[in-house]
mmCIF file of C-alpha atoms in Angstrom:
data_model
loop_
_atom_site.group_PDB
_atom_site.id
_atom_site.type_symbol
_atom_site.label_atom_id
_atom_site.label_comp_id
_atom_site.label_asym_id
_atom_site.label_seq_id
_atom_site.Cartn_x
_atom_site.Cartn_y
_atom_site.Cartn_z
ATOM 1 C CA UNK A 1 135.695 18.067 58.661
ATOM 2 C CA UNK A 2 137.424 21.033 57.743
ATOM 3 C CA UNK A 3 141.197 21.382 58.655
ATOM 4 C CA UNK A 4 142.872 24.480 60.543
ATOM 5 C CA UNK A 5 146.703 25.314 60.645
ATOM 6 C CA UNK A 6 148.316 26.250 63.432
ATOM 7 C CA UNK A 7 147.636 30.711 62.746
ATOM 8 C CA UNK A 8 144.209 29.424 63.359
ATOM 9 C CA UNK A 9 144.837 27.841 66.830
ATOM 10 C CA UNK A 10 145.691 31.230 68.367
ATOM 11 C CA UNK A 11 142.085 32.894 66.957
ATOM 12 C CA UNK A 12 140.266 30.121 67.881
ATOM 13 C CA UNK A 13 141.652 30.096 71.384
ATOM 14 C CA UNK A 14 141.182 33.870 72.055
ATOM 15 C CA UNK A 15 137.700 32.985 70.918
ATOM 16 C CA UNK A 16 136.963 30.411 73.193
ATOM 17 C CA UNK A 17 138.443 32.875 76.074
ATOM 18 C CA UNK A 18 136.431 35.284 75.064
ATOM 19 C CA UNK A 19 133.488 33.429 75.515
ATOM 20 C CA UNK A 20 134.435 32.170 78.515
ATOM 21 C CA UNK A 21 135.060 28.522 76.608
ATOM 22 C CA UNK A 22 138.016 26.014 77.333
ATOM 23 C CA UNK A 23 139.716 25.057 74.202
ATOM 24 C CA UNK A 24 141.050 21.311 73.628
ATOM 25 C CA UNK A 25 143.650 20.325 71.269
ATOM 26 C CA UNK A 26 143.544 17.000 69.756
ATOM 27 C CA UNK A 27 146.893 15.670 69.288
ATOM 28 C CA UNK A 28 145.971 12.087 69.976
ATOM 29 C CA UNK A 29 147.080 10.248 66.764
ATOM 30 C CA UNK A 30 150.323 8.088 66.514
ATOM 31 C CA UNK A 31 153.666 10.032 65.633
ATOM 32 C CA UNK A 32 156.766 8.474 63.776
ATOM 33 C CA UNK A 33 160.457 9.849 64.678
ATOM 34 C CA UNK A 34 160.520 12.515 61.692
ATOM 35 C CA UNK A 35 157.184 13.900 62.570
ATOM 36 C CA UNK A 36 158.841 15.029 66.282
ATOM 37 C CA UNK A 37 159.575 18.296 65.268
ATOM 38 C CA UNK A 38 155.844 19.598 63.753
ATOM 39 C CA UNK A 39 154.712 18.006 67.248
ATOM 40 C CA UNK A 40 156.699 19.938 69.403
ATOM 41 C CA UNK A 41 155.471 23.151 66.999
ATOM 42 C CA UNK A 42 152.303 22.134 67.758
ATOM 43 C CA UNK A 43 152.305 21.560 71.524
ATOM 44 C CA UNK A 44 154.485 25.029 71.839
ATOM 45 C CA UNK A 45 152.066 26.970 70.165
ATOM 46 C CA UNK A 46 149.633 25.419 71.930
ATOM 47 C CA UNK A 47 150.720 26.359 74.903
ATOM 48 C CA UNK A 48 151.735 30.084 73.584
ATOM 49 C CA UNK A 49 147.548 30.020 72.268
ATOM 50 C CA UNK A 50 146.812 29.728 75.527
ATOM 51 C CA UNK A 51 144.549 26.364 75.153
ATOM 52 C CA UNK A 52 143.298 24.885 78.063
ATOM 53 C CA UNK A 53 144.908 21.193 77.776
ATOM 54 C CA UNK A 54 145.900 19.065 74.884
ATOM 55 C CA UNK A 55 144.767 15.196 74.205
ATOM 56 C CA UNK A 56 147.237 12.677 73.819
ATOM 57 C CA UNK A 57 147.435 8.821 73.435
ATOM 58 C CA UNK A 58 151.381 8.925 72.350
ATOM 59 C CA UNK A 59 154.104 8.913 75.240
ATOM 60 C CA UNK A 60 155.847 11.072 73.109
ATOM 61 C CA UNK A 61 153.010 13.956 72.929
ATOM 62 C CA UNK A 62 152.674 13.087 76.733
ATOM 63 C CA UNK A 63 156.449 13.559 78.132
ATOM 64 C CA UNK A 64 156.764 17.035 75.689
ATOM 65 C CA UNK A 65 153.634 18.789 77.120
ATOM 66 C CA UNK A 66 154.945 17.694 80.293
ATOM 67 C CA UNK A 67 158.098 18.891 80.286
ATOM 68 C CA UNK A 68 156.461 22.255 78.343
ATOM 69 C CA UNK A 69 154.077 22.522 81.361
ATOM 70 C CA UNK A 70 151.099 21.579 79.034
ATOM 71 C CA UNK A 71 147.891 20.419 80.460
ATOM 72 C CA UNK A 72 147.086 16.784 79.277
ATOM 73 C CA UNK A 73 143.759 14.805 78.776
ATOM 74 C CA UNK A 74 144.634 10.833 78.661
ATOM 75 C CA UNK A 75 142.576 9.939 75.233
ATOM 76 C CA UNK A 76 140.237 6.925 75.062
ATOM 77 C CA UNK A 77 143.191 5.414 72.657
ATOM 78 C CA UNK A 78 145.076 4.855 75.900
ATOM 79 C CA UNK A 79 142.147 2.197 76.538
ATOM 80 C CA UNK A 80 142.141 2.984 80.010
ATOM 81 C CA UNK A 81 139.995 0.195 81.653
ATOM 82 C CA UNK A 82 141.387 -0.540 85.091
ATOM 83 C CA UNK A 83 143.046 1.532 88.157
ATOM 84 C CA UNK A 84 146.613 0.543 87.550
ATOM 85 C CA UNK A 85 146.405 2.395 84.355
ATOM 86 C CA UNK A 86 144.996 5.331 85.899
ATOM 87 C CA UNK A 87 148.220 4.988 88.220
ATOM 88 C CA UNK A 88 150.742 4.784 85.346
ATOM 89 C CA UNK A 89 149.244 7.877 83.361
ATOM 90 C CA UNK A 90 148.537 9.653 86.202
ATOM 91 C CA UNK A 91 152.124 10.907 85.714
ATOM 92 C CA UNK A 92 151.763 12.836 82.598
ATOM 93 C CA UNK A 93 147.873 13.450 82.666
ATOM 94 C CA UNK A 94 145.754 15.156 85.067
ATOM 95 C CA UNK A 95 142.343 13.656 83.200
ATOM 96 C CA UNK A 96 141.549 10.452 82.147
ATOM 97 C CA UNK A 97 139.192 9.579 79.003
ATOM 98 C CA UNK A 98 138.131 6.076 80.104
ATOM 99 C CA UNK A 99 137.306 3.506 77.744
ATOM 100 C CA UNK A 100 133.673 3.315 76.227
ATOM 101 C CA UNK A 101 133.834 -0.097 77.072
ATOM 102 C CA UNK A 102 133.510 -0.319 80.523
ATOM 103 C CA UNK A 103 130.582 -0.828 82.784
ATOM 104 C CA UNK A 104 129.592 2.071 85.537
ATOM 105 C CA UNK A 105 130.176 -0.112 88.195
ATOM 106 C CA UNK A 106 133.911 -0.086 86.749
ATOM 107 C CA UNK A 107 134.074 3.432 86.512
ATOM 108 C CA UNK A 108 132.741 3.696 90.188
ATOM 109 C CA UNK A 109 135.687 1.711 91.169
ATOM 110 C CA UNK A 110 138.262 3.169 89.560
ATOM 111 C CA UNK A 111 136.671 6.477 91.076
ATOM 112 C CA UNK A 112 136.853 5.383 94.662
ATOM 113 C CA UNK A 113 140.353 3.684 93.986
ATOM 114 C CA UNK A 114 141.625 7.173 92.526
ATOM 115 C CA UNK A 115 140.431 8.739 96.001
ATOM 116 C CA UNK A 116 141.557 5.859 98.021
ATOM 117 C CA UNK A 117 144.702 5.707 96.659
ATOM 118 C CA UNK A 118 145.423 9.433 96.467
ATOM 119 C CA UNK A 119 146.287 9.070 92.891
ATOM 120 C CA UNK A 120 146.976 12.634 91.483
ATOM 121 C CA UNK A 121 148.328 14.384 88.103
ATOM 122 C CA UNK A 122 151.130 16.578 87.651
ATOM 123 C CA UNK A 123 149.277 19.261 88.420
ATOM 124 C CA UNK A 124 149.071 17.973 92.472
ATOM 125 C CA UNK A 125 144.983 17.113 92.197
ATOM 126 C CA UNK A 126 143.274 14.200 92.135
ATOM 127 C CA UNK A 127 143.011 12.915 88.721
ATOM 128 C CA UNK A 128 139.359 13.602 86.940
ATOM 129 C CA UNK A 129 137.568 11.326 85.147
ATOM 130 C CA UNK A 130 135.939 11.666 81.333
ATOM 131 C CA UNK A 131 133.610 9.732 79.742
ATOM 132 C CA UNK A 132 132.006 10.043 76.300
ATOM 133 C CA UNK A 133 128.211 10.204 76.840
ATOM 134 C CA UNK A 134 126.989 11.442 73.368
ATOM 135 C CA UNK A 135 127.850 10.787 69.368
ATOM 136 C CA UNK A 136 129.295 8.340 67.144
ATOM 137 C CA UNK A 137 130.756 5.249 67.768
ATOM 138 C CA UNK A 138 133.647 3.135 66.588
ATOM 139 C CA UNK A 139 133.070 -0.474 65.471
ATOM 140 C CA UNK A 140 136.474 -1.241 67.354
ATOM 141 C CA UNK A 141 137.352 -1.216 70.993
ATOM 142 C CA UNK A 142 138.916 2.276 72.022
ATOM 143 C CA UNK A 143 138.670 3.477 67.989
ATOM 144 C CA UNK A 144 141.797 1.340 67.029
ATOM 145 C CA UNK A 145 140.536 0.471 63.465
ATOM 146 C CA UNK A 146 142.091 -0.623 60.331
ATOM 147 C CA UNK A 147 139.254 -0.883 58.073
ATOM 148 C CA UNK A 148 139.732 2.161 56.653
ATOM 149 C CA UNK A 149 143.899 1.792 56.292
ATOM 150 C CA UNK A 150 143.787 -1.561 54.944
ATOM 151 C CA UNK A 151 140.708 -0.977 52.108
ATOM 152 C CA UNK A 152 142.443 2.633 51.408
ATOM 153 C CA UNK A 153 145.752 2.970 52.871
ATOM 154 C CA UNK A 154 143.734 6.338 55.053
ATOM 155 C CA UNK A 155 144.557 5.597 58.509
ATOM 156 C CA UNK A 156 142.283 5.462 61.057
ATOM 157 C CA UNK A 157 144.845 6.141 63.847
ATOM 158 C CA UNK A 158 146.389 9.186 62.017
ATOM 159 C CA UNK A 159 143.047 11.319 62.236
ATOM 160 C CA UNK A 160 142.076 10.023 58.271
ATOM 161 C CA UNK A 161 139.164 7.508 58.547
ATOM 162 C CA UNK A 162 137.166 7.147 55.700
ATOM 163 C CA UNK A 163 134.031 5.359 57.486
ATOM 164 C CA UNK A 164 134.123 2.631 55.253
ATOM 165 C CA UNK A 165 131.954 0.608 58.235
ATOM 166 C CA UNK A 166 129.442 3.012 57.751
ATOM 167 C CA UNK A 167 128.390 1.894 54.011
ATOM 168 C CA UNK A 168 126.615 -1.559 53.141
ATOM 169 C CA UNK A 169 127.898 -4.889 52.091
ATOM 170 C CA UNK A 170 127.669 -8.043 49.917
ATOM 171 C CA UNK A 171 128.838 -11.683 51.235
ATOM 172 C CA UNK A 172 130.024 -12.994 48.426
ATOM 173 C CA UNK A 173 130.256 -16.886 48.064
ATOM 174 C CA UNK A 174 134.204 -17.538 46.889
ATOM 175 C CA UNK A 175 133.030 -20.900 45.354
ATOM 176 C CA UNK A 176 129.495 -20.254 42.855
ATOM 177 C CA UNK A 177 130.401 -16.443 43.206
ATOM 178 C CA UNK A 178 126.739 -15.512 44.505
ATOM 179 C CA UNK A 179 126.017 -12.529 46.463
ATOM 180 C CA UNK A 180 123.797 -12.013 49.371
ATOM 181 C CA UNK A 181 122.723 -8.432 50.372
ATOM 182 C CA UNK A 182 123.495 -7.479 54.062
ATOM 183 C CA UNK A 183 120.151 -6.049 54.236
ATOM 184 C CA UNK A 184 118.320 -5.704 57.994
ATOM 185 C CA UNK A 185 121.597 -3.946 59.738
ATOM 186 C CA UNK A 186 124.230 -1.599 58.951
ATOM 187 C CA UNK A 187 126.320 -4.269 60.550
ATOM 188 C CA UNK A 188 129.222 -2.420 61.060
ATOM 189 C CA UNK A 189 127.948 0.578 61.934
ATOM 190 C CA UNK A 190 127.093 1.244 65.242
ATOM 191 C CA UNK A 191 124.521 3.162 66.339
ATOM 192 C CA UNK A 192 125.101 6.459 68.251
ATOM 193 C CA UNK A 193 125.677 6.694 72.113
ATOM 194 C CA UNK A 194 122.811 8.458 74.678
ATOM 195 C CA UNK A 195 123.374 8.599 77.633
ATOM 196 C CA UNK A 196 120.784 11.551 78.664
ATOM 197 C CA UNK A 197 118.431 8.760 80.105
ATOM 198 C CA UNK A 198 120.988 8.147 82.927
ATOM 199 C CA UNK A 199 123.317 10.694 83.508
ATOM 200 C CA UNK A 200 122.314 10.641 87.098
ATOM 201 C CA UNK A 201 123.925 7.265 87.376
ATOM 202 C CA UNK A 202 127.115 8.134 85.438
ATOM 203 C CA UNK A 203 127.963 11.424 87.834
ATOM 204 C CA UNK A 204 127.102 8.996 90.641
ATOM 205 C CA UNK A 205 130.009 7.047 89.423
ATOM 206 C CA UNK A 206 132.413 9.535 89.916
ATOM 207 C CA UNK A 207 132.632 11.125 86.331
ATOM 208 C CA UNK A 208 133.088 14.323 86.334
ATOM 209 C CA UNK A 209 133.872 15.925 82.481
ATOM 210 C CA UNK A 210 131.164 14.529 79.825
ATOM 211 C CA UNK A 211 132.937 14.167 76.196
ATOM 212 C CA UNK A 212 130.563 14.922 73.210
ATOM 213 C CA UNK A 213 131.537 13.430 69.453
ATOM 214 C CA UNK A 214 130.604 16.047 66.890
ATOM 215 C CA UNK A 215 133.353 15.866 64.661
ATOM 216 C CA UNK A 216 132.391 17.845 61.676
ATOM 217 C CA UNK A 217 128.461 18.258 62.726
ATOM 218 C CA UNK A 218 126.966 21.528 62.300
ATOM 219 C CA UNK A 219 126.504 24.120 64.692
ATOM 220 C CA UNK A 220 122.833 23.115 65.356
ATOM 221 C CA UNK A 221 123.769 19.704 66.905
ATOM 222 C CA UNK A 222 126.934 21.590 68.358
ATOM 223 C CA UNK A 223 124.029 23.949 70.240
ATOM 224 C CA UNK A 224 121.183 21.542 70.630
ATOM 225 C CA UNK A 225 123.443 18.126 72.106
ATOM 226 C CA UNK A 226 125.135 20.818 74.382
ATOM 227 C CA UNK A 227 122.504 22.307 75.764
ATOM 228 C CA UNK A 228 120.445 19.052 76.731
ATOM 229 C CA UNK A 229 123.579 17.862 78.155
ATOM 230 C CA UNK A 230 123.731 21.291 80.580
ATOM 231 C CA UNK A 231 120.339 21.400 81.349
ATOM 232 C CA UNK A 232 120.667 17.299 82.067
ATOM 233 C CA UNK A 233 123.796 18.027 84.700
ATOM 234 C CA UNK A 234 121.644 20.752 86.381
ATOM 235 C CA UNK A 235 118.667 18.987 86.598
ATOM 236 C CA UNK A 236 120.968 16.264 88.449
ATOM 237 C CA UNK A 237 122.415 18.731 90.523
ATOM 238 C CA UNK A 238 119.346 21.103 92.021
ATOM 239 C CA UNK A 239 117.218 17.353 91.844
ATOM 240 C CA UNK A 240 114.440 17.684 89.239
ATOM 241 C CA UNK A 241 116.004 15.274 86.995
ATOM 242 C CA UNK A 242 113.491 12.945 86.324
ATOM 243 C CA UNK A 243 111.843 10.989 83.120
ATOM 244 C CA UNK A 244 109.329 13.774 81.370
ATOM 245 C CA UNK A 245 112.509 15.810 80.948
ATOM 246 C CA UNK A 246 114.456 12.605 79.646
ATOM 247 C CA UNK A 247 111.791 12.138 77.206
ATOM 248 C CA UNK A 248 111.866 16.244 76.292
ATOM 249 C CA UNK A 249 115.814 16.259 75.712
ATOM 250 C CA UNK A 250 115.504 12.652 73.855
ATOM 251 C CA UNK A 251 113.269 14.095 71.776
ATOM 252 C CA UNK A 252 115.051 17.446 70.783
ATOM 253 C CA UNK A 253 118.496 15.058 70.298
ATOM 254 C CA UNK A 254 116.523 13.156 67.753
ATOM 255 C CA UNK A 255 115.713 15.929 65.837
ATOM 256 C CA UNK A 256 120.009 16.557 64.948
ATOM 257 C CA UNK A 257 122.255 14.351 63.445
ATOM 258 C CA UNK A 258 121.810 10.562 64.826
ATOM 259 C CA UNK A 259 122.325 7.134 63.482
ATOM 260 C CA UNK A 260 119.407 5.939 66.202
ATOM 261 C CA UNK A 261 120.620 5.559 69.844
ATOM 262 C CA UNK A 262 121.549 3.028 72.310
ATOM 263 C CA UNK A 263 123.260 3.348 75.813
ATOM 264 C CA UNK A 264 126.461 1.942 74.698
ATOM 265 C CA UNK A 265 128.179 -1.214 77.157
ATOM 266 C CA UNK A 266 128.162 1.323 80.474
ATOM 267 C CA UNK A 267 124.779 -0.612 81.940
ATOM 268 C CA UNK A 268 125.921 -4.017 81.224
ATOM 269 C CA UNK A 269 125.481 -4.657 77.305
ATOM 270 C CA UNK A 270 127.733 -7.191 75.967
ATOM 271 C CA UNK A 271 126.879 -6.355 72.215
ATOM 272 C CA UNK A 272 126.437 -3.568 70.088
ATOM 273 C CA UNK A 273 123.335 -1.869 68.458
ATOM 274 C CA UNK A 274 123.954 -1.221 64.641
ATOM 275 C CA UNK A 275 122.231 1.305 62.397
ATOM 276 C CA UNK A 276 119.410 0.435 60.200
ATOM 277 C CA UNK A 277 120.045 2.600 57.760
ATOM 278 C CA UNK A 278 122.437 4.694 55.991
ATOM 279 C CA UNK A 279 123.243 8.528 57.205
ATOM 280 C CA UNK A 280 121.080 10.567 59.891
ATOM 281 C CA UNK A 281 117.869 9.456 61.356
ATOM 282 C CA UNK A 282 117.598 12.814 62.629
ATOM 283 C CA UNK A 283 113.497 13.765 62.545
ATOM 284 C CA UNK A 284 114.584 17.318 61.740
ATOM 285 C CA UNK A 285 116.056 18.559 58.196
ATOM 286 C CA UNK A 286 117.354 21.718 57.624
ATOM 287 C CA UNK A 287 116.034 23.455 54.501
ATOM 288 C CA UNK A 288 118.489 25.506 52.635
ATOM 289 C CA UNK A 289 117.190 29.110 51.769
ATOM 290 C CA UNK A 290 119.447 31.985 51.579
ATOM 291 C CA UNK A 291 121.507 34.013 53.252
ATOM 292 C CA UNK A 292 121.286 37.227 55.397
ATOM 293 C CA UNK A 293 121.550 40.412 53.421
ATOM 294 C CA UNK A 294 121.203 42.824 55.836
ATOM 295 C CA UNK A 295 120.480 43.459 59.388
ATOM 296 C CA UNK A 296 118.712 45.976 61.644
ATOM 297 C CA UNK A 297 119.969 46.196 65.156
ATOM 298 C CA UNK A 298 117.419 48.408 66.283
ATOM 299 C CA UNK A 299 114.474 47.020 64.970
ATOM 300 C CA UNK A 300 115.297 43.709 65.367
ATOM 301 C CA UNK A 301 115.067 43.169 61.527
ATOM 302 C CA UNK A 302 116.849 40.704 59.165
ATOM 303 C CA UNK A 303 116.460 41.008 55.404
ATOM 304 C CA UNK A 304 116.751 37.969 53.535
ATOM 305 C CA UNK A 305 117.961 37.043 50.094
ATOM 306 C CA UNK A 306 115.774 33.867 48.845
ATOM 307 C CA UNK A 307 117.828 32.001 46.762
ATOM 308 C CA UNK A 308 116.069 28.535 47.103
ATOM 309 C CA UNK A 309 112.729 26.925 47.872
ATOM 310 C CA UNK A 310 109.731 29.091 49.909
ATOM 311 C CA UNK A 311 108.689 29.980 53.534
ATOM 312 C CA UNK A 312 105.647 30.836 55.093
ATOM 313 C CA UNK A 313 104.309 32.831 58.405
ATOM 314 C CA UNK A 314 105.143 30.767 61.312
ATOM 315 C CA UNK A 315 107.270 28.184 59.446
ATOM 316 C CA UNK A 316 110.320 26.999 61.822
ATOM 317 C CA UNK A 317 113.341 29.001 60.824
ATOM 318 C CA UNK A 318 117.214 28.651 61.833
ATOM 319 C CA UNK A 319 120.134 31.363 60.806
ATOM 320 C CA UNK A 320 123.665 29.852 61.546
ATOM 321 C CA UNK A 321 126.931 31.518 60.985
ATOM 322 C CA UNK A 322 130.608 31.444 62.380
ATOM 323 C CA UNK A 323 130.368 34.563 64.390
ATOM 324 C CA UNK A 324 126.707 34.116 65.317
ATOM 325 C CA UNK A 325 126.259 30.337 65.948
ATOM 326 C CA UNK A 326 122.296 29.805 65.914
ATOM 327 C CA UNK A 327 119.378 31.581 65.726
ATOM 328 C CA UNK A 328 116.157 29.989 65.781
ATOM 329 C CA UNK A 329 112.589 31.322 65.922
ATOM 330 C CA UNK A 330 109.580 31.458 63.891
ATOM 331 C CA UNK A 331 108.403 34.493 61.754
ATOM 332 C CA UNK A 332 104.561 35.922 62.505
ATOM 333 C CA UNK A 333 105.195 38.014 59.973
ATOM 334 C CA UNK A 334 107.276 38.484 56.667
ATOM 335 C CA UNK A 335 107.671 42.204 54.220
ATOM 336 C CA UNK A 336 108.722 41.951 50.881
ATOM 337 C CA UNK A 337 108.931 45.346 49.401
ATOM 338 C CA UNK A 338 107.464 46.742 52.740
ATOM 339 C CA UNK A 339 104.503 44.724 51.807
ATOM 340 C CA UNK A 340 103.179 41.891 54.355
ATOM 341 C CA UNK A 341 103.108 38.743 52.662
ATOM 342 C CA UNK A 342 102.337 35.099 53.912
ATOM 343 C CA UNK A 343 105.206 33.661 51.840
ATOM 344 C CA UNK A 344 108.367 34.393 50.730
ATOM 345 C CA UNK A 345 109.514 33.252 47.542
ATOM 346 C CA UNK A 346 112.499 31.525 45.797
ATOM 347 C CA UNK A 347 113.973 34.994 44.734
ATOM 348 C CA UNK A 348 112.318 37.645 46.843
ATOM 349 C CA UNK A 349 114.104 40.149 49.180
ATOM 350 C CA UNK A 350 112.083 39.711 52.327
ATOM 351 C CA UNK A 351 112.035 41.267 56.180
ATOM 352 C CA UNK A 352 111.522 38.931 59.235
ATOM 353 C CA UNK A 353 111.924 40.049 63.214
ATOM 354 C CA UNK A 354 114.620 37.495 64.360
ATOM 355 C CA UNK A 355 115.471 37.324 68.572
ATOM 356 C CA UNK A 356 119.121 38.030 68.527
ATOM 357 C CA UNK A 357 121.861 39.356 66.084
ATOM 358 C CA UNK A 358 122.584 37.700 62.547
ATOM 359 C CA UNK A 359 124.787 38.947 59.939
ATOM 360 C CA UNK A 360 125.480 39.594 56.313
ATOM 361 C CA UNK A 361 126.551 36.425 54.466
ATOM 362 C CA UNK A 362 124.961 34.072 57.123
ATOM 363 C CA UNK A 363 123.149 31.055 55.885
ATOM 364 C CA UNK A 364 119.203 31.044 56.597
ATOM 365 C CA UNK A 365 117.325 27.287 57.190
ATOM 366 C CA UNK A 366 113.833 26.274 56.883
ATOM 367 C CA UNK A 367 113.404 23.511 59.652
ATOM 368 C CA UNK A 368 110.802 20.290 58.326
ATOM 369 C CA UNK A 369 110.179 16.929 59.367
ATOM 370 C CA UNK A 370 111.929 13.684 58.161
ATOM 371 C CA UNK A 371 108.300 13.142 56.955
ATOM 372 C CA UNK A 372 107.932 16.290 54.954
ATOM 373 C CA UNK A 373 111.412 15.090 52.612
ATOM 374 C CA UNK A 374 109.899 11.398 51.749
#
């Protein structure tokens, strides 16, 4: 994913206020004795950015934010599985990202033991619990992996894994040196978490802050794995959660970025699910097409610049940018040269009505089917 320094942290931050957004800073990977200083640069601009809390795994990046009056999220490194641990962080965290290990009827009684037990954060209230509920998956327990380190010498633990678990594999017999293909299963390579299908149970548990992976993911599965999330924790809370709408937001996760989906161990599961196949699964590809020349407020209008492939009346389009997020809708009509056309071509200047703002230099999408690309 692409990096930012720390003159970004204070623009994305006022963003994110502006927007009426908290804003999380990572800071979760292991830190050696030379490295103190950049962290406390880190955590004190941080904290002059104005970010909501930080995320932390080392006692170090734990006892400065303290002692700067940082908010801290315990990170699912800590492999928080039990109450006692809860206890012991509870002085330098007021959230704790349990492990994705755990069953729900774990998490319910750390929950009641947190209540119970009065167990509260620095900041004098009762500690919160996180869960992840959505996104990829480590092959090890709590994301402590050293495939990556030991093949590459790119830690895993210091924010640099190279997803070597994600590729296929020969066995290789040491003896006659023959090689059989690993060919059913990914078998490394776990398949991504959903949890949509029983959300009801997981707030019921006493979880009260859902964690989303999209590290690096575009800001189509940003929008679309947010939304059904939302809409999932409303329907939960007003009571017309119920399986046609589990089906509907299944079905609009599958069309972003997925490796397939299980429910991870939180009902029970003792082993994983691996992917069947390299890369997304998603049942929705984006298109690349052009980019937004111009744009009429008044009218509603957005010119295009076609620099690849064709579109067509009432083909599926999306407009994404870093100002303007996403835009979808589907043309019912489409001017080039003032002219009405039924396509637009690989080249053409053309006119579309879109629903909201888009901007110059913003990058225009035809959405198709998985089945439309093989």
């Amino acid at each position: 994913s692409q990096k930012f320094d720390i003159d970004d942290l204070h623009r994305i931050a006022a963003i994110c206020r502006e927007h009426r957004v908290k804003s999380y800073l990572t800071v979760n990977t292991i830190i050696y004795d030379e490295e103190m200083d950049s962290m406390h640069e880190l955590v004190d601009q941080a904290k002059h950015a104005g970010v909501t809390a930080i995320i932390a795994s080392d006692i170090s990046v734990m006892r400065y934010a303290l002692e700067k009056e940082v908010r801290v999220h315990i990170s699912t490194q800590c492999n928080i599985t039990n109450l006692e641990a809860v206890k012991f962080y509870a002085q330098y965290g007021d959230v704790m990202v349990l492990a994705r290990e755990l069953r729900l009827e774990q998490v319910h009684h750390i929950s009641q033991g947190i209540h119970k037990d009065g167990v509260k954060g620095p900041g004098g209230e009762p500690v919160q619990l996180e869960m992840f509920v959505h996104g990829a998956l480590c092959m090890a327990v709590s994301g402590k992996c050293y495939l990556s380190l030991d093949n590459m010498n790119y830690s895993a633990n210091r924010g640099a894994c190279l997803q070597l678990c994600r590729r296929s594999y020969l066995v290789t017999d040491k003896e006659e040196g023959y090689e059989l293909e690993v060919d059913h299963d990914y078998i490394m390579s776990p398949k991504d978490l959903c949890t949509i299908g029983f959300i009801d149970k997981i707030m019921r548990a006493g979880v009260s802050i859902f964690k989303i992976e999209g590290r690096g993911r575009g800001p189509d599965y940003v929008k679309t794995v947010t939304e059904c999330y939302r809409e999932a924790v409303q329907a939960f809370v007003d009571g017309s959660y119920n399986r046609e709408k589990v089906d509907d937001w299944t079905e609009r996760l599958r069309r972003v970025f997925n490796r397939g989906f299980w429910d991870g161990y939180y009902l029970g599961r003792t082993m994983g699910e691996w992917s069947e196949r390299y890369g997304s699964q998603a049942t929705q590809r984006k298109q690349y097409l052009g980019k937004i020349s111009n744009y009429f407020g008044k009218l509603k209008v957005a010119e295009i610049t076609m620099e690849t492939h064709a579109f067509g009346v009432n083909d599926p389009l999306m407009v994404t940018g870093p100002t303007t997020g996403v835009v979808e809708f589907t043309p019912r009509e489409i001017r080039v040269d003032l002219h009405p056309v039924n396509i637009a071509e690989k080249g053409d200047t053309c006119s579309v009505k879109v629903p909201g703002m888009v901007r110059r230099g913003d990058k225009v999408f035809k959405l198709i089917s998985r089945e439309e690309l093989f």
